[in-house]
Coordinates of C-alpha atoms and ligand atoms in Angstrom, one line a residue:
M269 CA 12.3 -9.8 -11.1
K270 CA 10.7 -13.1 -11.6
F271 CA 6.9 -13.9 -10.9
T272 CA 5.8 -17.4 -10.5
H273 CA 2.3 -18.7 -9.8
E274 CA 2.2 -21.1 -7.1
H275 CA -1.5 -22.2 -6.6
T276 CA -4.9 -20.6 -7.5
D277 CA -8.4 -20.8 -6.0
G278 CA -10.9 -19.2 -8.2
K279 CA -9.2 -16.0 -9.5
A280 CA -7.5 -15.8 -6.2
R281 CA -3.8 -16.5 -6.5
A282 CA -0.8 -17.4 -4.6
C283 CA 2.4 -16.2 -6.0
L284 CA 6.3 -15.7 -5.6
L285 CA 7.9 -12.4 -6.7
E286 CA 11.5 -12.9 -6.6
T287 CA 13.6 -9.5 -6.5
G288 CA 17.2 -9.2 -5.8
R289 CA 16.5 -8.5 -2.1
G290 CA 14.2 -11.4 -1.3
V291 CA 11.3 -13.3 -2.3
I292 CA 7.8 -11.8 -1.8
H293 CA 4.8 -14.5 -1.2
T294 CA 1.7 -13.0 -2.4
P295 CA -0.8 -12.0 -1.4
S296 CA 1.3 -9.5 0.0
F297 CA 1.0 -6.7 2.6
M298 CA 3.2 -3.7 2.4
P299 CA 3.8 -1.8 5.7
V300 CA 4.0 1.7 5.1
G301 CA 7.3 3.7 5.7
T302 CA 6.2 6.9 4.7
I303 CA 9.4 8.9 5.3
G304 CA 11.7 5.8 5.9
T305 CA 10.6 4.3 8.9
V306 CA 7.5 2.0 9.5
K307 CA 6.2 4.4 12.6
A308 CA 7.4 3.0 15.9
M309 CA 9.0 -0.4 14.6
S310 CA 12.5 -1.2 14.1
P311 CA 13.5 -3.3 11.0
D312 CA 14.3 -6.1 13.0
E313 CA 10.8 -6.0 14.4
L314 CA 9.4 -5.9 11.0
K315 CA 11.4 -8.7 9.9
E316 CA 10.8 -10.8 13.0
M317 CA 6.8 -10.4 12.1
G318 CA 7.3 -11.4 8.7
A319 CA 7.1 -8.0 6.5
E320 CA 8.9 -9.1 3.2
I321 CA 8.5 -5.6 1.5
I322 CA 7.5 -2.1 3.0
L323 CA 6.7 1.0 0.7
C324 CA 8.2 4.4 1.2
N325 CA 6.9 7.4 0.0
T326 CA 8.8 9.5 -2.9
Y327 CA 7.2 12.8 -1.9
H328 CA 7.9 12.8 1.5
L329 CA 11.7 11.8 1.1
Y330 CA 12.0 14.2 -1.6
L331 CA 11.1 17.0 0.5
R332 CA 13.0 15.9 3.6
P333 CA 15.6 15.1 3.9
G334 CA 15.9 14.9 0.1
H335 CA 16.6 12.1 -2.5
E336 CA 20.2 13.3 -2.9
I337 CA 21.1 13.3 0.7
I338 CA 19.6 9.7 1.1
K339 CA 21.5 8.6 -2.1
S340 CA 24.7 10.2 -0.6
L341 CA 24.1 7.8 2.5
G342 CA 24.0 4.8 0.4
G343 CA 20.3 4.7 -0.9
I344 CA 17.0 3.9 1.0
H345 CA 18.2 0.4 2.3
T346 CA 21.4 1.5 4.0
F347 CA 20.0 4.8 5.0
M348 CA 17.1 2.9 7.1
N349 CA 19.0 -0.3 7.8
W350 CA 16.4 -2.4 5.8
D351 CA 18.0 -5.1 3.7
R352 CA 14.6 -6.3 2.1
P353 CA 12.6 -4.9 -0.9
V354 CA 11.3 -1.5 -0.7
L355 CA 8.6 -0.4 -3.1
T356 CA 8.5 3.7 -3.8
D357 CA 5.3 5.3 -5.1
S358 CA 6.1 7.9 -7.7
G359 CA 4.8 11.3 -5.5
G360 CA 2.0 11.5 -7.5
F361 CA -0.7 10.8 -5.1
Q362 CA 1.1 12.9 -2.1
V363 CA 1.0 16.0 -4.4
Y364 CA -2.6 15.4 -5.3
S365 CA -3.7 14.6 -1.4
L366 CA -1.3 16.8 0.8
S367 CA -0.2 19.7 -1.2
A368 CA -2.5 22.6 -0.8
L369 CA -1.5 24.2 -4.2
R370 CA -1.0 22.2 -7.3
K371 CA -1.1 22.8 -11.4
I372 CA -1.0 20.0 -13.2
E373 CA 0.1 20.6 -16.8
D374 CA 1.3 18.2 -19.5
D375 CA 4.9 17.7 -18.6
G376 CA 4.1 17.4 -14.9
V377 CA 2.9 19.0 -11.6
H378 CA 4.0 22.4 -10.0
F379 CA 3.3 21.9 -6.0
K380 CA 3.8 24.0 -2.9
S381 CA 5.5 21.8 0.0
H382 CA 3.1 21.2 2.9
L383 CA 6.0 21.4 5.0
D384 CA 7.3 25.1 4.2
G385 CA 5.4 26.4 1.3
S386 CA 8.3 26.0 -0.9
M387 CA 7.3 25.5 -4.7
H388 CA 8.6 22.2 -6.7
F389 CA 8.0 20.5 -9.8
L390 CA 7.5 17.0 -10.5
G391 CA 7.4 15.3 -13.9
P392 CA 8.2 11.8 -15.2
K393 CA 11.9 12.6 -15.4
E394 CA 11.9 13.8 -11.7
A395 CA 10.1 10.9 -10.5
M396 CA 12.3 8.3 -11.8
E397 CA 15.3 10.4 -10.8
I398 CA 14.0 10.7 -7.3
Q399 CA 13.4 6.9 -7.2
Q400 CA 16.5 6.2 -8.6
A401 CA 18.4 8.0 -6.2
L402 CA 16.4 6.4 -3.5
G403 CA 17.5 2.9 -5.1
S404 CA 14.1 1.2 -4.6
D405 CA 13.5 -2.2 -5.8
I406 CA 10.0 -1.6 -7.4
A407 CA 9.4 2.1 -8.9
M408 CA 5.9 3.7 -9.8
V409 CA 5.5 5.6 -12.9
L410 CA 4.3 9.0 -12.2
D411 CA 0.5 8.9 -12.6
D412 CA -2.2 11.9 -12.6
C413 CA -4.5 10.4 -9.9
T414 CA -8.1 11.1 -11.3
P415 CA -10.1 12.8 -8.3
Y416 CA -13.6 12.0 -7.5
P417 CA -15.9 12.9 -8.8
S418 CA -14.9 13.6 -12.2
T419 CA -16.4 13.9 -15.8
H420 CA -15.9 11.3 -18.4
E421 CA -13.9 14.1 -20.2
Y422 CA -11.7 15.0 -17.5
A423 CA -11.0 11.4 -16.5
F424 CA -10.2 10.7 -20.1
T425 CA -7.5 13.7 -20.7
S426 CA -6.0 12.7 -17.0
L427 CA -5.9 9.3 -18.0
Y428 CA -3.9 10.0 -21.6
R429 CA -1.6 12.2 -19.4
T430 CA -0.9 9.0 -17.3
V431 CA -0.1 7.1 -20.4
R432 CA 2.1 9.6 -21.7
W433 CA 3.8 10.2 -18.2
A434 CA 4.4 6.1 -18.1
E435 CA 5.7 6.0 -21.6
Q436 CA 8.5 8.6 -20.4
C437 CA 9.1 6.8 -17.2
K438 CA 9.6 3.6 -19.3
E439 CA 12.0 5.2 -21.2
L440 CA 14.1 6.2 -18.2
Q441 CA 14.1 3.0 -16.5
R442 CA 17.4 1.5 -15.2
E443 CA 18.6 -2.3 -15.0
G444 CA 17.8 -3.6 -11.4
Q445 CA 14.8 -1.6 -10.6
A446 CA 11.3 -2.9 -11.7
L447 CA 8.7 -0.4 -12.8
F448 CA 4.8 -0.8 -12.5
G449 CA 2.3 1.0 -14.8
I450 CA -0.7 2.5 -13.0
V451 CA -4.3 2.0 -14.2
Q452 CA -6.4 5.3 -13.8
G453 CA -9.6 6.1 -15.3
G454 CA -12.0 7.2 -12.4
L455 CA -15.3 5.3 -12.4
F456 CA -15.5 4.6 -15.9
E457 CA -15.0 1.4 -17.5
D458 CA -14.1 2.0 -20.7
L459 CA -11.4 4.2 -19.7
R460 CA -10.1 1.9 -17.2
R461 CA -10.2 -0.7 -20.0
K462 CA -8.1 1.6 -22.4
S463 CA -5.6 2.5 -19.5
A464 CA -5.0 -1.1 -18.9
E465 CA -4.6 -1.6 -22.8
E466 CA -2.1 1.2 -23.3
L467 CA 0.1 0.3 -20.2
I468 CA 0.3 -3.0 -21.5
R469 CA 1.1 -2.1 -24.9
I470 CA 4.1 -0.1 -23.3
G471 CA 5.0 -3.0 -21.2
F472 CA 5.7 -3.1 -17.6
D473 CA 7.0 -5.2 -14.6
G474 CA 3.7 -5.0 -12.8
Y475 CA 0.4 -3.1 -13.2
A476 CA -1.3 -1.6 -10.3
A477 CA -4.7 0.1 -10.0
G478 CA -4.8 3.6 -8.8
G479 CA -7.3 6.3 -8.3
L480 CA -9.5 4.4 -6.1
S481 CA -10.4 4.9 -2.2
V482 CA -10.5 8.5 -3.2
G483 CA -13.9 9.4 -1.8
E484 CA -16.1 7.3 -4.1
P485 CA -18.9 4.9 -2.6
K486 CA -17.8 1.4 -1.5
D487 CA -20.1 0.0 -4.2
D488 CA -18.2 1.9 -6.9
M489 CA -14.9 1.1 -5.6
H490 CA -15.7 -2.8 -5.4
R491 CA -16.8 -2.8 -9.0
M492 CA -14.0 -0.8 -10.3
I493 CA -11.7 -3.4 -8.5
S494 CA -13.4 -6.4 -10.0
F495 CA -13.4 -4.9 -13.5
T496 CA -10.1 -3.9 -13.4
A497 CA -8.2 -7.0 -12.5
P498 CA -8.9 -9.2 -15.1
L499 CA -7.8 -6.4 -17.6
L500 CA -4.2 -6.8 -16.1
P501 CA -1.8 -9.5 -17.4
E502 CA -2.1 -12.8 -15.3
D503 CA 1.8 -13.3 -15.6
K504 CA 2.5 -10.1 -13.7
P505 CA 2.0 -8.9 -10.3
R506 CA -1.1 -6.7 -9.9
Y507 CA -1.1 -4.2 -6.9
L508 CA -3.9 -2.3 -5.7
M509 CA -2.7 0.9 -4.4
G510 CA -3.8 2.1 -1.1
I511 CA -6.6 -0.2 -0.1
G512 CA -5.7 -2.0 2.9
D513 CA -9.4 -2.2 4.8
L514 CA -9.4 -6.1 5.2
G515 CA -12.8 -6.5 3.8
D516 CA -11.8 -4.7 0.7
V517 CA -8.7 -6.9 0.6
L518 CA -10.7 -9.9 0.6
K519 CA -12.8 -8.8 -2.3
A520 CA -9.6 -7.7 -4.4
V521 CA -7.9 -10.8 -3.4
E522 CA -10.9 -13.0 -4.8
T523 CA -10.7 -11.0 -8.2
G524 CA -6.9 -11.5 -8.3
F525 CA -5.1 -8.7 -6.9
D526 CA -1.7 -9.6 -5.1
M527 CA -0.2 -6.6 -3.4
F528 CA -1.3 -4.2 -1.0
D529 CA -0.3 -1.1 0.8
C530 CA -2.5 0.9 3.6
V531 CA -1.5 2.9 6.6
M532 CA -4.6 1.8 8.6
P533 CA -2.6 -0.9 10.8
T534 CA -0.1 1.6 11.9
R535 CA -2.2 4.8 11.8
N536 CA -5.0 3.0 13.9
A537 CA -2.7 1.8 16.4
R538 CA -1.3 5.0 17.5
N539 CA -4.9 6.1 17.8
G540 CA -5.8 3.2 19.8
T541 CA -7.9 1.3 17.2
L542 CA -6.9 -2.2 17.1
F543 CA -7.8 -5.1 15.0
T544 CA -8.9 -8.7 16.6
S545 CA -10.0 -12.0 15.7
R546 CA -13.2 -10.9 16.9
G547 CA -13.6 -7.6 15.2
R548 CA -12.3 -4.0 16.1
I549 CA -11.5 -2.5 19.1
S550 CA -11.1 0.9 20.9
I551 CA -8.9 0.3 23.6
K552 CA -9.5 3.5 25.4
R553 CA -12.9 2.1 26.2
E554 CA -14.0 1.8 30.1
E555 CA -14.7 -1.8 29.7
F556 CA -11.3 -2.8 29.5
K557 CA -9.9 -0.9 32.8
A558 CA -9.4 -3.8 34.7
D559 CA -9.3 -6.4 32.1
P560 CA -6.6 -9.0 32.7
G561 CA -7.2 -10.7 29.5
P562 CA -4.9 -10.5 26.5
L563 CA -5.8 -7.9 23.4
D564 CA -6.7 -11.0 21.3
P565 CA -6.4 -14.4 22.6
E566 CA -5.8 -15.9 19.3
C567 CA -2.8 -13.6 18.5
Q568 CA 0.9 -14.7 19.4
C569 CA 2.5 -11.2 19.0
Y570 CA 4.4 -9.7 21.7
T571 CA 1.9 -7.4 22.9
C572 CA -0.8 -10.2 23.2
L573 CA 1.6 -12.6 24.8
N574 CA 2.9 -10.1 27.4
F575 CA 0.1 -7.4 28.2
S576 CA -3.2 -7.0 29.5
R577 CA -5.9 -5.0 28.0
G578 CA -6.2 -3.1 31.2
Y579 CA -2.1 -2.1 30.7
L580 CA -2.7 -1.4 27.3
R581 CA -5.6 1.1 28.2
H582 CA -3.5 2.5 30.7
L583 CA -0.7 3.2 28.2
F584 CA -3.0 4.7 25.6
L585 CA -4.8 7.0 28.3
S586 CA -1.4 8.3 29.6
K587 CA 0.0 8.8 26.1
E588 CA 2.9 6.7 27.0
I589 CA 5.5 6.1 23.9
L590 CA 5.3 2.0 24.7
S591 CA 1.7 2.3 23.8
M592 CA 2.2 3.1 20.3
R593 CA 4.7 0.4 20.1
L594 CA 2.8 -2.3 21.5
N595 CA -0.2 -1.4 19.6
T596 CA 1.7 -1.2 16.4
I597 CA 3.2 -4.2 16.9
H598 CA -0.2 -6.3 17.3
N599 CA -1.8 -4.5 14.4
L600 CA 0.8 -5.2 12.0
F601 CA 1.3 -8.8 13.5
F602 CA -2.4 -9.1 12.7
Y603 CA -2.3 -8.0 9.5
L604 CA 0.7 -10.1 8.3
Q605 CA -0.9 -13.2 9.9
F606 CA -4.1 -12.4 8.1
F607 CA -2.1 -12.4 4.8
E608 CA -0.4 -15.6 5.6
N609 CA -3.6 -17.2 6.6
M610 CA -5.3 -16.2 3.6
R611 CA -2.4 -17.4 1.0
K612 CA -2.6 -20.7 3.0
S613 CA -6.2 -21.0 2.2
I614 CA -5.6 -20.1 -1.4
Q615 CA -3.0 -22.9 -1.4
E616 CA -5.4 -25.6 0.2
G617 CA -8.4 -24.3 -1.9
N618 CA -10.2 -22.9 1.1
F619 CA -10.2 -19.2 0.1
T620 CA -14.1 -19.1 0.1
E621 CA -14.3 -20.7 3.4
F622 CA -11.7 -18.4 4.6
G623 CA -13.5 -15.1 3.3
T624 CA -17.1 -16.5 4.6
R625 CA -15.3 -16.9 8.3
W626 CA -13.7 -13.5 8.4
K627 CA -16.5 -11.1 6.3
P628 CA -18.8 -10.8 9.4
I629 CA -15.8 -10.0 11.6
L630 CA -14.3 -7.5 9.4
T631 CA -17.4 -5.4 8.8
Ligands
ZN736 ZN1 -1.4 -9.1 18.9

């Protein structure tokens, strides 16, 4: 994997991440394909709208259909017919957020499946085995996601557990699969610094910030984002995990983060919340009942070019499958377009103006 800087504007960076399955232009948004599908989208549609990489969730694929099944069917790319890069998370975050019962020990975590209540174990070895069976292009180390709130003592213990697991994952890394480390440390600056130092000592292909957007106040989250970014090596990709509110993305790109993932555009689309150049709208509202205009007059997506707000409202209220499809097409297109324009603004040295123009729309 090769990572090159093209342009910088302040601390914001436009870079190229070259993988065996294609080039990723950063800042990059990764649509979330939780169980091996970006909900309601075909791979061709994703490509057409410019998605260069997607994220799949190890936890979900391990539980269903199982990584061995996916391996026997040719790996995640063949399984879902997506030939561009795939990043898999380690499963740690979903164990933390979805499993009703979990017990974290020094060698891994015992957890209960949210699907059928069966018990499972996920340690660094298992996390790497599963991601290798899936055959993702970028794997993540197993981390212990420090909950909010946490004491300094707890965050410290959790951080060293993550460091030990990161070391073990690194030893198991195989050629052809990049591996990213994950900075933890809760809301404590000394711990975030320590975490970054330890991971850099081990040495990874990229570095992520984890344990944010887990219930802490926004100000604290923004403080940790701007504190963490400069701790990470300049010559490696920096990935801010799970944060995709575009206002937060702007702040994070401003501090030097490159990669993002979030279920927001897809999940909100299915719930009828749509992102537009004039702010968010809820398509179910009465005011759109007889509205002949496009969802977003400035958007060039299939949905906006072909359908009225009145029709989209009707589909949504009637719970038609096409509603989810058209809404998702628009929201993902809008996100990818936003990232492309943000990248362009960095290349042209206009990132600050780009931010100033979008901030009032995004809040
Ligand atoms: Zn659109």
